mmCIF file of C-alpha atoms in Angstrom:
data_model
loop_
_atom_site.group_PDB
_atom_site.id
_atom_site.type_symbol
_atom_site.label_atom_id
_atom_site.label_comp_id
_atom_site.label_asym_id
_atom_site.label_seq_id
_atom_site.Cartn_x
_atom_site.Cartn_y
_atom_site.Cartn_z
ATOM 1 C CA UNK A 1 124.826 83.492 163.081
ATOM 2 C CA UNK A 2 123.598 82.009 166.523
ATOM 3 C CA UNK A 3 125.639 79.070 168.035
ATOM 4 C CA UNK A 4 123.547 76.324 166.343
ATOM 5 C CA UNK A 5 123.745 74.107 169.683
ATOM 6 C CA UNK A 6 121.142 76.729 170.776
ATOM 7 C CA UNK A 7 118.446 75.032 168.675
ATOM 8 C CA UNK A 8 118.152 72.113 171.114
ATOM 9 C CA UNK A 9 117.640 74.068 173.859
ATOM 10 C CA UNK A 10 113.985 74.804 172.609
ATOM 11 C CA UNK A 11 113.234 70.892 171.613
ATOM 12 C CA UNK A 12 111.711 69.883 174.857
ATOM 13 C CA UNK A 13 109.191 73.073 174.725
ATOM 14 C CA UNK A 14 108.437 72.701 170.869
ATOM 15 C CA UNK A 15 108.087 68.536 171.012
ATOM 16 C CA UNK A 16 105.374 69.546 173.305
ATOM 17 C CA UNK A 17 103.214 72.126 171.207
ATOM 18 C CA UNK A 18 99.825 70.846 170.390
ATOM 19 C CA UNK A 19 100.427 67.256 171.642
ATOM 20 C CA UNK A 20 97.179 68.178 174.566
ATOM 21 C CA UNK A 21 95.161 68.943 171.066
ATOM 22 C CA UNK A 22 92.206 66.896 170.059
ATOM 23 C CA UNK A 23 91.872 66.968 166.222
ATOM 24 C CA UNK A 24 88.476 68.786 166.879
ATOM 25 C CA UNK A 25 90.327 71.621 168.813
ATOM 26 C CA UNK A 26 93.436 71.497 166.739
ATOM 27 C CA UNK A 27 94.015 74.768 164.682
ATOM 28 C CA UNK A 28 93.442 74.876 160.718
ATOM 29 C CA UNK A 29 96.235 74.658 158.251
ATOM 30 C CA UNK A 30 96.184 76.058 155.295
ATOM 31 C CA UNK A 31 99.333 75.537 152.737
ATOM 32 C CA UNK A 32 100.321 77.420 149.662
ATOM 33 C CA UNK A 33 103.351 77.272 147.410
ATOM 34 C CA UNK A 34 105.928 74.624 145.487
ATOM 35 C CA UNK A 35 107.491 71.583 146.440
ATOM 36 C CA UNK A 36 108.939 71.995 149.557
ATOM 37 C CA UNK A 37 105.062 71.954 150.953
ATOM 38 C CA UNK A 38 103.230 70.222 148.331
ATOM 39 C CA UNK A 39 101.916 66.973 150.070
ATOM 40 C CA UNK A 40 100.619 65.585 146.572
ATOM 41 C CA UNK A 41 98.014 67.684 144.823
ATOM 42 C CA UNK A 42 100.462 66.986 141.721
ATOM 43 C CA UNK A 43 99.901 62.802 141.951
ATOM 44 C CA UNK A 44 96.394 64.543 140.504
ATOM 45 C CA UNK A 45 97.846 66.087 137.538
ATOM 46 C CA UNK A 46 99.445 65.202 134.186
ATOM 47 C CA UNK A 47 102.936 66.746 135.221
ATOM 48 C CA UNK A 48 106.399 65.702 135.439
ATOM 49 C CA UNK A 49 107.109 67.428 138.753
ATOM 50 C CA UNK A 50 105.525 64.469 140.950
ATOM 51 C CA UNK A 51 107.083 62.225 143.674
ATOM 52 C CA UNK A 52 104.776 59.326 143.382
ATOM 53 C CA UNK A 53 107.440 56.578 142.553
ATOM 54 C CA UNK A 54 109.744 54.452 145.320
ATOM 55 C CA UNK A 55 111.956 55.918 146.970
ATOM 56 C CA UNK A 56 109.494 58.675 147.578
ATOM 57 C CA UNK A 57 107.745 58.138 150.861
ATOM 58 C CA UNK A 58 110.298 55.018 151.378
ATOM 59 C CA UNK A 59 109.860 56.528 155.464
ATOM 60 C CA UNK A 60 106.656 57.286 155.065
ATOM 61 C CA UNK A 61 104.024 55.253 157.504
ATOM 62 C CA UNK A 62 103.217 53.251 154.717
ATOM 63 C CA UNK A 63 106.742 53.471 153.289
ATOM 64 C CA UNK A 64 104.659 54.125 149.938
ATOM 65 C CA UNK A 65 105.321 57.200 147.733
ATOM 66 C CA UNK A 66 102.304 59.771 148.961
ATOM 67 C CA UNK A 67 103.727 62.874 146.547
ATOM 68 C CA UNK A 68 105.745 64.639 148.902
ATOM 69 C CA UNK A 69 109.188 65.368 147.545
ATOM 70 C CA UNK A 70 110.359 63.650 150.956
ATOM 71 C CA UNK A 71 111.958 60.440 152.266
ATOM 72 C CA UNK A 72 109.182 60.711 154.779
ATOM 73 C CA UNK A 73 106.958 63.954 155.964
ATOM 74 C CA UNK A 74 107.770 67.636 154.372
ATOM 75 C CA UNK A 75 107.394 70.562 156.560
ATOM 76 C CA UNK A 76 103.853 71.492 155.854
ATOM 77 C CA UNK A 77 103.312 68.109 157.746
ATOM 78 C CA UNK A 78 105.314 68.448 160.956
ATOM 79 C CA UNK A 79 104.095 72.092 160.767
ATOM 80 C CA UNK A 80 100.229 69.985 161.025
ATOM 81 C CA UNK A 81 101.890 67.692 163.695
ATOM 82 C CA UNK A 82 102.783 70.893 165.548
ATOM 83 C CA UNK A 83 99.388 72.625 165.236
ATOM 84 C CA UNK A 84 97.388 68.978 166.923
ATOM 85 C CA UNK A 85 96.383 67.705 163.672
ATOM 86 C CA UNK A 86 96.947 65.394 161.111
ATOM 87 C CA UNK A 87 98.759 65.788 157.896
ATOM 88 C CA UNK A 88 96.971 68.472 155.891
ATOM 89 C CA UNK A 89 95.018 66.662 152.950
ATOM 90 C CA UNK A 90 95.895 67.900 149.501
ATOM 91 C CA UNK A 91 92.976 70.055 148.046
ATOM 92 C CA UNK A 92 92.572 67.583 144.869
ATOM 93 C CA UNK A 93 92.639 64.329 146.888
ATOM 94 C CA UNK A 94 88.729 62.804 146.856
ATOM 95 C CA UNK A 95 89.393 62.568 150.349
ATOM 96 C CA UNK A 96 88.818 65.744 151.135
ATOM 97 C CA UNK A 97 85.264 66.101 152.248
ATOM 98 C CA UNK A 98 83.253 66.968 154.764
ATOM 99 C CA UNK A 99 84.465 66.815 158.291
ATOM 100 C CA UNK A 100 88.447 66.714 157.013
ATOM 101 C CA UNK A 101 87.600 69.944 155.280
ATOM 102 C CA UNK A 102 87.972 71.226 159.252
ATOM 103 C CA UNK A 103 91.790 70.148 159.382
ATOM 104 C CA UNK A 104 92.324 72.987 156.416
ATOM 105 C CA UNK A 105 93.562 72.001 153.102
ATOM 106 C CA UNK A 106 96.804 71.783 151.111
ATOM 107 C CA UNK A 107 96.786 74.110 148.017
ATOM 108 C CA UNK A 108 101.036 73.144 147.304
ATOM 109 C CA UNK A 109 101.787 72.206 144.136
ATOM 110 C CA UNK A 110 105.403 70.885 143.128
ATOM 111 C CA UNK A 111 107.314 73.391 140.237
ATOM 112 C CA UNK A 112 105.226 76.647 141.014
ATOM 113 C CA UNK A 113 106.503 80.190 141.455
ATOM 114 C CA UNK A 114 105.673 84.095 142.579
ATOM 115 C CA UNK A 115 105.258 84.263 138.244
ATOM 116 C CA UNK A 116 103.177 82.400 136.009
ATOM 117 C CA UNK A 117 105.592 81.591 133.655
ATOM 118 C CA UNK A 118 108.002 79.833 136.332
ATOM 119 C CA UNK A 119 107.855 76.182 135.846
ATOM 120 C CA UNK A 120 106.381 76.208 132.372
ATOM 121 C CA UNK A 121 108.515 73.315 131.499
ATOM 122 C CA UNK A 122 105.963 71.151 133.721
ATOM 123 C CA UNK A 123 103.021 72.138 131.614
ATOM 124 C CA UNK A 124 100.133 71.441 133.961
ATOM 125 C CA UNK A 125 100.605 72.904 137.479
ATOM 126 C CA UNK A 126 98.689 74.788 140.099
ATOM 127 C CA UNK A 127 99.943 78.571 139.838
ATOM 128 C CA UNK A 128 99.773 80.361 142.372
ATOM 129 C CA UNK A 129 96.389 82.349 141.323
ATOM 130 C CA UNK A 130 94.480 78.824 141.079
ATOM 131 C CA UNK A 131 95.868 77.488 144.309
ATOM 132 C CA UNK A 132 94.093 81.251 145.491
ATOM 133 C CA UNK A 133 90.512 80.307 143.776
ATOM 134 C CA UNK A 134 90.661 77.097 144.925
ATOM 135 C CA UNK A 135 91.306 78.769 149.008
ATOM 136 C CA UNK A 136 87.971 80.531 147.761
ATOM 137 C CA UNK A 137 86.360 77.011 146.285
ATOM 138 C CA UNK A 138 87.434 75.625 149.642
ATOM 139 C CA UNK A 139 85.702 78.410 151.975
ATOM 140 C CA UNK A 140 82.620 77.521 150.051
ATOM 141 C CA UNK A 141 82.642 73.946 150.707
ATOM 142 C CA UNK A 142 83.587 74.458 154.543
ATOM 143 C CA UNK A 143 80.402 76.900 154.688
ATOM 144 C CA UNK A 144 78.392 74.326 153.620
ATOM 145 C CA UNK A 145 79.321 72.268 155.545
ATOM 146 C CA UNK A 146 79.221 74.576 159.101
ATOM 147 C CA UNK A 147 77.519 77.450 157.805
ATOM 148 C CA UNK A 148 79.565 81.061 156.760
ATOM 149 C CA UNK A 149 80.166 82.387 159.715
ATOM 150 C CA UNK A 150 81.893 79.538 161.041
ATOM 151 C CA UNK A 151 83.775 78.922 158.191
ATOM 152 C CA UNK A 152 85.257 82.822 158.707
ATOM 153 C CA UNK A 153 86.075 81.745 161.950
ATOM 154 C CA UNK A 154 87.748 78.571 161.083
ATOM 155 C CA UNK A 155 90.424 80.490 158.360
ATOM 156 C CA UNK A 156 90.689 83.255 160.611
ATOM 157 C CA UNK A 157 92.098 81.244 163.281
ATOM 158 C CA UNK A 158 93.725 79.166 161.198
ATOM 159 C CA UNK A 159 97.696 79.319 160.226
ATOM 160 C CA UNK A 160 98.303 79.827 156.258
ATOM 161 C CA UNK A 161 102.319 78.697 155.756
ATOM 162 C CA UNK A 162 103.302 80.294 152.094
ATOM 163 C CA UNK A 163 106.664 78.916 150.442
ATOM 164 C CA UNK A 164 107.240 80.368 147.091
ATOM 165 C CA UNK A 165 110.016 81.723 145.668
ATOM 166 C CA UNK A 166 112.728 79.467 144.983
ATOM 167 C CA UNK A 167 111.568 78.510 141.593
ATOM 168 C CA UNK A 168 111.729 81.829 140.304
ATOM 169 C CA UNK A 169 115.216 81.753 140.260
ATOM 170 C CA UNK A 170 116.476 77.900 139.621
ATOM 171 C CA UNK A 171 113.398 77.182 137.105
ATOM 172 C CA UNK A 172 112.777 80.491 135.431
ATOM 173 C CA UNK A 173 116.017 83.323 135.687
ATOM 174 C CA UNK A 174 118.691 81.160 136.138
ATOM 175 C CA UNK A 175 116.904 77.795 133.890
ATOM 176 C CA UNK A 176 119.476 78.485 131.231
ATOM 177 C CA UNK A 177 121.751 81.074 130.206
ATOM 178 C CA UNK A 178 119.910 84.429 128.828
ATOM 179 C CA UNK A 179 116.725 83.230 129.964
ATOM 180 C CA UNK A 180 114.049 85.335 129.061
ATOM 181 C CA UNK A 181 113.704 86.899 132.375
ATOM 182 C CA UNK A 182 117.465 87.454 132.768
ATOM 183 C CA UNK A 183 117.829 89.121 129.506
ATOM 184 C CA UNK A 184 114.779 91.454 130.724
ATOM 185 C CA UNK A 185 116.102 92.450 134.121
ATOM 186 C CA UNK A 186 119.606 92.567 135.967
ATOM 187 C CA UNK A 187 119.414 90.193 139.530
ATOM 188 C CA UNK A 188 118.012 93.207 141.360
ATOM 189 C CA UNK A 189 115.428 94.708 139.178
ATOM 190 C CA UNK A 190 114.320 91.361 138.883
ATOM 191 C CA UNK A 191 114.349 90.423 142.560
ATOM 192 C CA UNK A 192 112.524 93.770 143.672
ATOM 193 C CA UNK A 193 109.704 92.614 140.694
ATOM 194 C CA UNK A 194 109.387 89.403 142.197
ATOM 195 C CA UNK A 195 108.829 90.729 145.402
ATOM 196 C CA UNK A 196 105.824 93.609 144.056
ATOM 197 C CA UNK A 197 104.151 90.479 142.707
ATOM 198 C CA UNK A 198 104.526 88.865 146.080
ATOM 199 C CA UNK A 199 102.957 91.304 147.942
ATOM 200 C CA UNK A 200 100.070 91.244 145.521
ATOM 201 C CA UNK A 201 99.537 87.677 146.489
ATOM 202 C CA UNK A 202 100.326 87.999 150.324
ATOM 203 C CA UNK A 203 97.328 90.998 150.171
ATOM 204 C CA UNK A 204 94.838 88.361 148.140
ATOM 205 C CA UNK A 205 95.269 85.831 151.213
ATOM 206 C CA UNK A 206 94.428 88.760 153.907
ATOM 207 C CA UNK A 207 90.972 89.616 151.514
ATOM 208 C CA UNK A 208 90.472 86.224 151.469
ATOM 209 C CA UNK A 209 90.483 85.976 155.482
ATOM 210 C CA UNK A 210 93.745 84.623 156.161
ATOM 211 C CA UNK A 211 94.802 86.650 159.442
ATOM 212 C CA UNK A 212 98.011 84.329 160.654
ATOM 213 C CA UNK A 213 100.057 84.249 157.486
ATOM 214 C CA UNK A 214 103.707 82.828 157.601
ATOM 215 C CA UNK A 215 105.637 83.616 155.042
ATOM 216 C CA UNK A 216 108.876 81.625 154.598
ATOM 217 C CA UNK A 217 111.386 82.860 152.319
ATOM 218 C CA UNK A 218 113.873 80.998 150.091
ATOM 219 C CA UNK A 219 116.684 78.979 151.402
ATOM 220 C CA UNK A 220 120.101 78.863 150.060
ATOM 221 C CA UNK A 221 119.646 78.173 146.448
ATOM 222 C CA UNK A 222 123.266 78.011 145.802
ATOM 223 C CA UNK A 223 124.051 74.983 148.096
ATOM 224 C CA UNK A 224 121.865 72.530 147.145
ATOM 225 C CA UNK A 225 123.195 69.391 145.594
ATOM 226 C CA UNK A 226 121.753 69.881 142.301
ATOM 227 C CA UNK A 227 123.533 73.184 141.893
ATOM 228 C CA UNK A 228 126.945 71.733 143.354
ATOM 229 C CA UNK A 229 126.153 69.173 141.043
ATOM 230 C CA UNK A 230 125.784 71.608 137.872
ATOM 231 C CA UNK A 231 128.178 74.140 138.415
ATOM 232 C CA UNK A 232 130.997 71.526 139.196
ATOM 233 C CA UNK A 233 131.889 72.685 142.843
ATOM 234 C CA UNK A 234 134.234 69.812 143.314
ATOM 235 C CA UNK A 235 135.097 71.893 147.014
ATOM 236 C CA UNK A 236 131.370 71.640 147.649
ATOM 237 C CA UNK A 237 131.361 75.817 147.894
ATOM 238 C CA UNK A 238 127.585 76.895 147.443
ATOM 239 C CA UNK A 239 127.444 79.282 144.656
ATOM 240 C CA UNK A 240 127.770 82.585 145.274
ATOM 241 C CA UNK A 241 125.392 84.248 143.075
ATOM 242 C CA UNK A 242 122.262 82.365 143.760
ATOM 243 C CA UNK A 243 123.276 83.088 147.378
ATOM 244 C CA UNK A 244 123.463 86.916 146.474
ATOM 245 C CA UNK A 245 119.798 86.289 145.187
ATOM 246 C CA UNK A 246 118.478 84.654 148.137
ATOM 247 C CA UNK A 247 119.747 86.685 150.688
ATOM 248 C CA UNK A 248 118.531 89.866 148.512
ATOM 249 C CA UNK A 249 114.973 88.307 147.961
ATOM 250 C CA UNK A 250 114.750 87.114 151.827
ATOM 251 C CA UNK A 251 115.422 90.998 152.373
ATOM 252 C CA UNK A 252 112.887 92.618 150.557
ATOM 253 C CA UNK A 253 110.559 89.844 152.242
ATOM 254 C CA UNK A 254 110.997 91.456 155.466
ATOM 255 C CA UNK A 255 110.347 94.505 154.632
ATOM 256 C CA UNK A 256 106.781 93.776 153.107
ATOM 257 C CA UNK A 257 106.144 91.811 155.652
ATOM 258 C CA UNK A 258 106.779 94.904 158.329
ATOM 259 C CA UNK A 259 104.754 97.392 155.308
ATOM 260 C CA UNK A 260 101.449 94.857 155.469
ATOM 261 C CA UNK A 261 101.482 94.459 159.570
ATOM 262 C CA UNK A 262 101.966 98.126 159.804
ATOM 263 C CA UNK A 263 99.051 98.907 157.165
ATOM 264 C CA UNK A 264 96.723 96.800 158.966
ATOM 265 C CA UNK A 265 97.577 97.746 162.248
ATOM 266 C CA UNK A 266 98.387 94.063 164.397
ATOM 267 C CA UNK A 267 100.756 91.135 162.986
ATOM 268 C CA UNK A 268 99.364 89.027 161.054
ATOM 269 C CA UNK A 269 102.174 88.229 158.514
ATOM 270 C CA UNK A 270 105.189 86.606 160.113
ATOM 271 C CA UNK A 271 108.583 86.296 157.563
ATOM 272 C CA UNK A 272 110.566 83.660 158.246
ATOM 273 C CA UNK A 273 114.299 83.734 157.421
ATOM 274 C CA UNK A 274 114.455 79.830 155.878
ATOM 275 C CA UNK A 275 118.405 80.997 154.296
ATOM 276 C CA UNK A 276 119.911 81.380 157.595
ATOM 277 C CA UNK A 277 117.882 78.469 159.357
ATOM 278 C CA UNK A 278 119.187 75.628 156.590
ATOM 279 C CA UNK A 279 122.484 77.696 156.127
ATOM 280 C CA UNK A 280 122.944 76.513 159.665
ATOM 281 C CA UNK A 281 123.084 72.814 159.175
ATOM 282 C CA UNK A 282 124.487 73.106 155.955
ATOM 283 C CA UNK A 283 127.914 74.816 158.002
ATOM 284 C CA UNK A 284 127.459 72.492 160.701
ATOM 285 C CA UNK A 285 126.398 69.196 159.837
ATOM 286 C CA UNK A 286 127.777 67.071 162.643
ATOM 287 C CA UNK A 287 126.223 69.505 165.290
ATOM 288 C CA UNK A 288 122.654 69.097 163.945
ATOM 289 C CA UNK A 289 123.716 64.762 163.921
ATOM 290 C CA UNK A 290 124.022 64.779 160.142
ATOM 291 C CA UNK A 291 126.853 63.288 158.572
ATOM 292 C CA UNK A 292 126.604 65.446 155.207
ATOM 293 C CA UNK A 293 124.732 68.456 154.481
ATOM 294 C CA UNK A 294 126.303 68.654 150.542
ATOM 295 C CA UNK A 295 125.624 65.179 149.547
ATOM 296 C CA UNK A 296 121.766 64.227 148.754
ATOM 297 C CA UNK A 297 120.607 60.708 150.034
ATOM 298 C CA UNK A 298 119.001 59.605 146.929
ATOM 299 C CA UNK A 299 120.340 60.541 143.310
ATOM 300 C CA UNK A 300 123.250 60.334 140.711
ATOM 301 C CA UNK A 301 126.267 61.807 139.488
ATOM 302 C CA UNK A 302 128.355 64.601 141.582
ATOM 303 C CA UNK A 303 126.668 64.888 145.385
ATOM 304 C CA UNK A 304 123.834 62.707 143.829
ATOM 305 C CA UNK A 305 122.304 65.644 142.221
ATOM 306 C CA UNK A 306 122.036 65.005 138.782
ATOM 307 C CA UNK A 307 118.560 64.162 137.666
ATOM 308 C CA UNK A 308 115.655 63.273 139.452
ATOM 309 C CA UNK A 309 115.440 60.433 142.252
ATOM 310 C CA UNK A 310 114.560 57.284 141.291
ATOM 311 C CA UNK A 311 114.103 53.646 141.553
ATOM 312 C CA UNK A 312 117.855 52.944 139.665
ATOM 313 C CA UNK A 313 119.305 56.255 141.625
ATOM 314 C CA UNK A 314 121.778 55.440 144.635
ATOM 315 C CA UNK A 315 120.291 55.429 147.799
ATOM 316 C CA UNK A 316 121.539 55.956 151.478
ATOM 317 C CA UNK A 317 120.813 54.047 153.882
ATOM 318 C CA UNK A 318 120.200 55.991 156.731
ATOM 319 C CA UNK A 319 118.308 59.104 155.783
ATOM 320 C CA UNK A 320 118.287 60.699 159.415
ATOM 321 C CA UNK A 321 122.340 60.999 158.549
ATOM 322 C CA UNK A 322 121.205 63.620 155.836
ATOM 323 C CA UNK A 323 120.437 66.990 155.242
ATOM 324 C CA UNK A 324 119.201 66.691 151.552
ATOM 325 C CA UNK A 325 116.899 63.899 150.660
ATOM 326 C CA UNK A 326 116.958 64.434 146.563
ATOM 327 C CA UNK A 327 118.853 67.040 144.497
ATOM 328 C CA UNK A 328 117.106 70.237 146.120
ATOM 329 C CA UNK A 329 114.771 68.883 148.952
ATOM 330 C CA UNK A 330 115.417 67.923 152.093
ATOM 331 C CA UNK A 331 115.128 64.910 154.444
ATOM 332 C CA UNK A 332 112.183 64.501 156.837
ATOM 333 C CA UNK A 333 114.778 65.273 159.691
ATOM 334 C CA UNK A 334 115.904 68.275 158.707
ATOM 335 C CA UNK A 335 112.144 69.499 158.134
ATOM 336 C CA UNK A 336 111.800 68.587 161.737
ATOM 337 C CA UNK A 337 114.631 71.354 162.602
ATOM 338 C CA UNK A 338 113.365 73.795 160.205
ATOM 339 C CA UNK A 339 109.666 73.634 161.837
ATOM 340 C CA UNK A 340 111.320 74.274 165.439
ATOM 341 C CA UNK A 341 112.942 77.070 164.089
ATOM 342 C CA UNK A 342 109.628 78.263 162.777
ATOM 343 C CA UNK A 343 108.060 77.740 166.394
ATOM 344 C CA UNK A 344 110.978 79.169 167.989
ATOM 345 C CA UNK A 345 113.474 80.878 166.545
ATOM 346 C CA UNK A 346 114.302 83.891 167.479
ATOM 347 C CA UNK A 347 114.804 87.238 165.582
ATOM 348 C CA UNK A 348 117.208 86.443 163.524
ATOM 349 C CA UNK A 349 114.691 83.877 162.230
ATOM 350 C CA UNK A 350 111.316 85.225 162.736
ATOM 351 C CA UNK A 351 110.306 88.580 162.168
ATOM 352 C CA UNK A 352 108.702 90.153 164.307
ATOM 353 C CA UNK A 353 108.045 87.040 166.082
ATOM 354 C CA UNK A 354 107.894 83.568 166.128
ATOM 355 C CA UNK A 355 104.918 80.858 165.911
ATOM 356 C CA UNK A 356 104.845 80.030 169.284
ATOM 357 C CA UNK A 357 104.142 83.718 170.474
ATOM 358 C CA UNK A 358 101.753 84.686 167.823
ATOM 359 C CA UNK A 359 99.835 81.408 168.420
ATOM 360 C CA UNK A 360 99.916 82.347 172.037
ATOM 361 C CA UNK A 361 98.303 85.585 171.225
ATOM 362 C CA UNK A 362 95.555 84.147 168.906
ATOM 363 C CA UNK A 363 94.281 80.954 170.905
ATOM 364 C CA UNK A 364 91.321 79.000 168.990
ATOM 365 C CA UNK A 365 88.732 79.118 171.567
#
C-alpha cells in the first residue's frame, strides 16, 4: 500500500478538473449500478431500499433527503462535479427532459447486483438488464432531441461509471447461512460466475456505444459497520472472509478488464481498485482527517450499524469526522477522496490508467 499522505499531493491538480467547463461543453455521465451511485431513481419505486427520509441529504444543498444513500453528495455526483456538470439526474425523475438529457442520465438503483436474484428481498428494483434498456430508451430520447448522430457522439464521449458487485455477496451469498447461492457454489466458483456474468454486461454497454467505461470494483465488504456490527467484532477487525471475496472478485475484474481493451484494440474499460482506495482510510483514519473509519455517523447498536438510518437513529454531529455515513455507505467526504483516487490514482488503483489520462486522450471537442 502507498503512503496515504500521497493522496494530497494530487488535490490541487484534481480540485481543478473541469472547473473551466461550461455545462454545454461539460462531458456526459452516464451511471449504472447499486447504492453507492444511485442518486434516487428508487424515491420512484415501491421499494424498501430508498433514502428519502431525514437524515438523508441532512448536507445536502437543500439539507432535504434527495435518495442518495449519503449525508450529502455520493460519488456519481462529485464524479459529475469533476466532469463540469451538474449532478447527473436520475433516469425516472420527470425532470429529465430535453436539454438535461445532454448532462447524461443516472440509471443507479439502490439493492441491485451482477445477478437478478440479488436483492430480491426489495421486490421492485432496477436490475441491471432494465437499467441497460433504459441506456437504450435514453439514446432514443437524446436522438430526438439532437438527431442520431449526435446522440452517438454524445455517449461516445461520454464517461459510463459502473458499481456493481457488492450486493452479490452481503445481499445474496452471504444474506443468511446456506443461502441458495452458497449451497450451489464454494466462494470461488461463485466469484469466477459472477465475474462471466459481468463481462456479459460490461460487453452490452460497449454495443450500446459506451467507449469510456469505468468499472469500479467492490470495496472492503468485511469492514463496514454493518458487518462489524453483525459478526460482533468488538476489536473492530474487518472480517476476513468477505475480505477474501473482495479482493478475489476485484482480481478477476482486472483481468476482464485487460481481455475487453485487448479484444477491441484501445482502452476503453478502466478497473478501478475501490478495496485498496477505502482500505486506505479505513487503516488510517486520522491521516485522511477522520476521526473513525469503523464507527458509522448515523445508526444504532454496535458501530451504529444495526438497521437502517433513521429519524430516531443516533446521529454525529460532524459528518466530515467520518468515514461511514450509515451502516455500509459512506460520508460525502470520503466520496470526495475516493473520486480523486479515480482521477488520479495511480496503478495500484487504476488499471491501466487513470481518469485524468484517459480523459486527456479523449477530449470532447
Amino acid at each position: 500500500m502507498s503512503e496515504p499522505l500521497l493522496l494530497f499531493a494530487a488535490v490541487a491538480f484534481v480540485a481543478g478538473f473541469g472547473s473551466s467547463s461550461t455545462p454545454s461543453e461539460a462531458r456526459a455521465l452516464f451511471v449504472f449500478g447499486d447504492s453507492l451511485v444511485d442518486s434516487g431513481n428508487n424515491n420512484y419505486l415501491a421499494t424498501t431500499a430508498r433514502a428519502d427520509t431525514l437524515p438523508y441529504g441532512i448536507d445536502s444543498p437543500t439539507h432535504r433527503p434527495t435518495g442518495r444513500f449519503s449525508n450529502g453528495l455520493n460519488i456519481a455526483d462529485v464524479m459529475s462535479e469533476q466532469l463540469g456538470g451538474e449532478p447527473t439526474l436520475p433516469y425516472l425523475s420527470p425532470e429529465l427532459q430535453r436539454e438535461k438529457l445532454l448532462a447524461g442520465a443516472n440509471f443507479a438503483s439502490a439493492g441491485v447486483g451482477i445477478l437478478d436474484d440479488t436483492g430480491i428481498q426489495f421486490v421492485n428494483i432496477i436490475r441491471i438488464s432494465k437499467q441497460l434498456q433504459y441506456f437504450e430508451e435514453y439514446q432514443e430520447k437524446l436522438s430526438a432531441l439532437v438527431g442520431r448522430s449526435q446522440a452517438r457522439k454524445i455517449v461516445g464521449h461520454g464517461l459510463v461509471m459502473i458499481a456493481l458487485g457488492g450486493n452479490d455477496f452481503v445481499n445474496n451469498y452471504y444474506l443468511v447461512p446456506l443461502s441458495l447461492r452458497s449451497r450451489q457454489f464454494s466462494l470461488p466458483d461463485f466469484v469466477r460466475y459472477l465475474i462471466l456474468e459481468y463481462r456479459k454486461v460490461l460487453v452490452r454497454l460497449y454495443e450500446l456505444g459506451a467507449r469510456l467505461i469505468l468499472v469500479t470494483g467492490i470495496g472492503p465488504l468485511g469492514c463496514v459497520p454493518a458487518e462489524l456490527a453483525l459478526r460482533r467484532s468488538l476489536s473492530g477487525d474487518c472480517d476476513p472472509e468477505l475480505q477474501r471475496a473482495a479482493n478475489m472478485f476485484n482480481l478477476l475484474l482486472v483481468d476482464v478488464v485487460r481481455e475487453l481493451n485487448l479484444e477491441i484494440g484501445y482502452v476503453s474499460f478502466i478497473a478501478a481498485n475501490a478495496f485498496n482506495m477505502h482500505m486506505n482510510y479505513i487503516t488510517y483514519p486520522e491521516v485522511y482527517g477522520f476521526v473513525t473509519s469503523k464507527v458509522a455517523c448515523c445508526g444504532q447498536g454496535l458501530f451504529n450499524g444495526v438497521g437502517l438510518c433513521t429519524a430516531a437513529s443516533k446521529l454525529c454531529e460532524d459528518r466530515d469526522a467520518y468515514a461511514f455515513w450509515d451502516a455500509f455507505h459512506p460520508t460525502e467526504r470520503a466520496s470526495r477522496i475516493i473520486v480523486r483516487e479515480l482521477l488520479s490514482g495511480s496503478e495500484e488503483y487504476m488499471h491501466p490508467m487513470n481518469l485524468s489520462t484517459i480523459l486527456a486522450r479523449n477530449p470532447t471537442v
